[in-house]
Amino acid sequence: MIVLELLIVLGAIYLGARLGSIGIGFAGGFGVLLLALVGVKPGGMPIDVILIIMSVISAIAAMQVAGGMDLLVAATEKLLRKHPKYITYFAPLVTFFMTVMAGTGHTAFSTLPVIAEVAKEQGIRPSRPLSIAVVASQVAITASPISAAVVFFSGVMEPLGVDYLQVLLICIPTTLLAVILTSFVTNFLGEEMKDDPVYQARLEAGLVKLRGTQKIEILPHALRSVCIFAVAIVMVMLYATLISDKVGFIAKENIILSRDNAIIVFMMTAATSIALLCKIGATKVLNAPTFKSGMSACICVLGVAWLGTTFVAAHEAEIKALAGGVLQTMPWLLSVTLFFAAMLLYSQASTAKALMPMAIALGASPVTLVASFAAVSALFILPTYPTLLAAVEMDDTGSTRIGKYVFNHPFIIPGILTIFLSVVFGFAFGGIIL
């Protein structure tokens, strides 16, 4: 039966990948139904993760309607145009910090056209900055104080003596350092534009166009909306510090709001404040691009994570018997497992939700768990993730293209190297801090 159930799981994931976008969430729910029909009791739904995503996306969407995202994009374009020759180094830093601040990699959508345009103007192969920028936006999820993946992971680490602040203290510098080092390598990947036959053919056909600097209209309360959102993030981190066992400022019995509840409350309060103080129509939030992509992510997490937890919970004993002791002798195997799981589960939060509790049950050390956490960001392997596809579509030079063998695309090397370095640095930093 375990073989049949595994085939159902893999078949549902394959179907979801074929459907694309929100379809992977649909297929995950369908997979749970099939498992139930063969006698498997459904596992726990990732309700906590979904609620956090919904609240964060609501605040971001409100900020976008108020013009905050346009303000950030305009600042990004100004930065990149001021230092165009270094775009491969600056572009990933922009997408990294935007994701860290927003808790979602979908913020990269707004900056990708700017990155592609500035690279073209400088004769730099656009696939270089675009590829590492997309990868940076994915791995930054594991360093964001308000991402669902970090909140869930820090929650399961607390019983092991590792709190939220320690997770961030390790994950932020390790992933950032990995992105910076990888950007230097990425700057030498691929042919120069003058030697690329695909680009030359598209150039002769008149398919490559330069749009120049675009004037973005900044709404009156754009800066105010960004400040409100930034204050909410600071409040989340401050509250998490105050209730931390390591700080001990607020005793556990006196805590009224859990960290998860606090994030939801602060984000919803930020959305309310933006709606009131920036004078936006709340109904406009429903049509904001970030709101739509965020709600799509909720469905994907619901379906895929539920499918994963259903299968794992049903065979926890068998998995322990098969993998018992392995993580103690070869701790790096956890990062490899998370890497390939993320490729299929399509979400950092879903991967963490499905596999981290099992890794803890198998006896993985806290250092191994934290160091391997960055590997849940391997969403770039299959060229189906929205930001990856957007980068391909926005590069009319043809340099950011998916090869006929599917896996031979420009995101592979930067992605693998970034995660490899993040894990290596994670073991180093974790050994010192924990």
Phi, psi and omega in degrees: 000326182296327178293316179298316181294321178295321177296323178296315180299309182295323179295320178294319179295318179297317178298318179297320178296324178291321179290324178077164175049232183293346181299332180291332175288318176303311184294328178297316177296322177297322178295322177297320178299314180297320178296321178296323180293335178261012171100012180266127179286128180303140178279187182287138176284146180278055185299317182299317179297315182295319180296321178294315178301315182299316183291318180294315180296324178299316180292319179295317180296321177297319178296322179295317179298325180283355178098004181297319179295320177298321178298316180293321178294319178298319178294321178298313180298320179298318179296312184293324179286337177285330180229060188297328183290341182254026185297328180293338178267322183278324183303312179293331177293321178297309182292328178298308185287329175295321178290318178302318182288322187268338181079009177214140179283353182291347175295341180294336181308318187286338182264341183300318178299323179294316180299314181298318184291314180296321178298316179299316182298330182266001182072017178271138179300113184301333181298335181292299179293326181294316184295312182287332177294317178295315179298318180298322179292335179278312183289336179294341176303324181282002178239004184271129180297338185243009178285148181297325181296314181293317181298315179295312184298316179296329178295317181282344179274339183301318177298342179269004178089012179245116184264177183306315183293323178293322176300313179293323181297332177269313189288324182295306181292325183291317179289321179296315179297320179296318179296316181298312181294321180293327180297328177292321177291316183300331182295350180245007182274143176081163180289156170291153185301323181292342181256000183269111182297327179295314179296316181298320179294318179291327179293316179294327180280358179075025183268352181257123183232147176251127183263344181074189180289130178261133178277118180260126178283119181266121181292155186304324186254021182298311181297321179299319181294321178295318179297319178298315180295319180297320178297321179298320179295317179299319179296321178300312182291322179295316180295318179298326177292316183295326182266000181295139177298327182291325180278315176070024181289321177244123180295149185302323182288344180262000181283123180268314179256129171289168180299318179299314179297323180295318179299314180297316181296313182295322180290318178293325176294321177298317179298318178297315181297319179295317180299320183280309188280336179258001174054053177256154174280121184301330180293336180292336180299326182298334182260002179292137180305320180293326179294315181296315181292325179292319178292327174298319179297324178299316179294319179298315179296317180303307184292309186288314181295321178297319177298315181295315181292329178296313181291314183296316181296327181288337185232032182300317182296316180296320180294319178297318180295322183285322187253006182304128178084344184296317183291339176285323182273327180228074185298334180295343180296335179296317179296323178294317179298314179296323180302308182286329177294318180297325178301327183264325185276347166070012184199135177297315181295318180297317181295314179298318181295322185280324192246332183297317177301324178292320179297322177294318179296330180280356175092019178297141182287157178304321179297316179298317182296312182291318181296324183277349187303323182300337183292347177289357183264015182280058181270359186266354185296303174277128184282058183235354184287141187306314182292327177295313179296324179296320178298320178296315183293326186278349180263095183280001175281343182083004181285330177264082186232155178265125182288170183290345178265013176069308185278347180271076178232163189290354181271344186298302185296311177300322181293310181297316181295319180298315180291320178302312181294322179299318180292316179299311178296327179297318177295322181291309180293319181297323179295333180274316188278321185271000000 
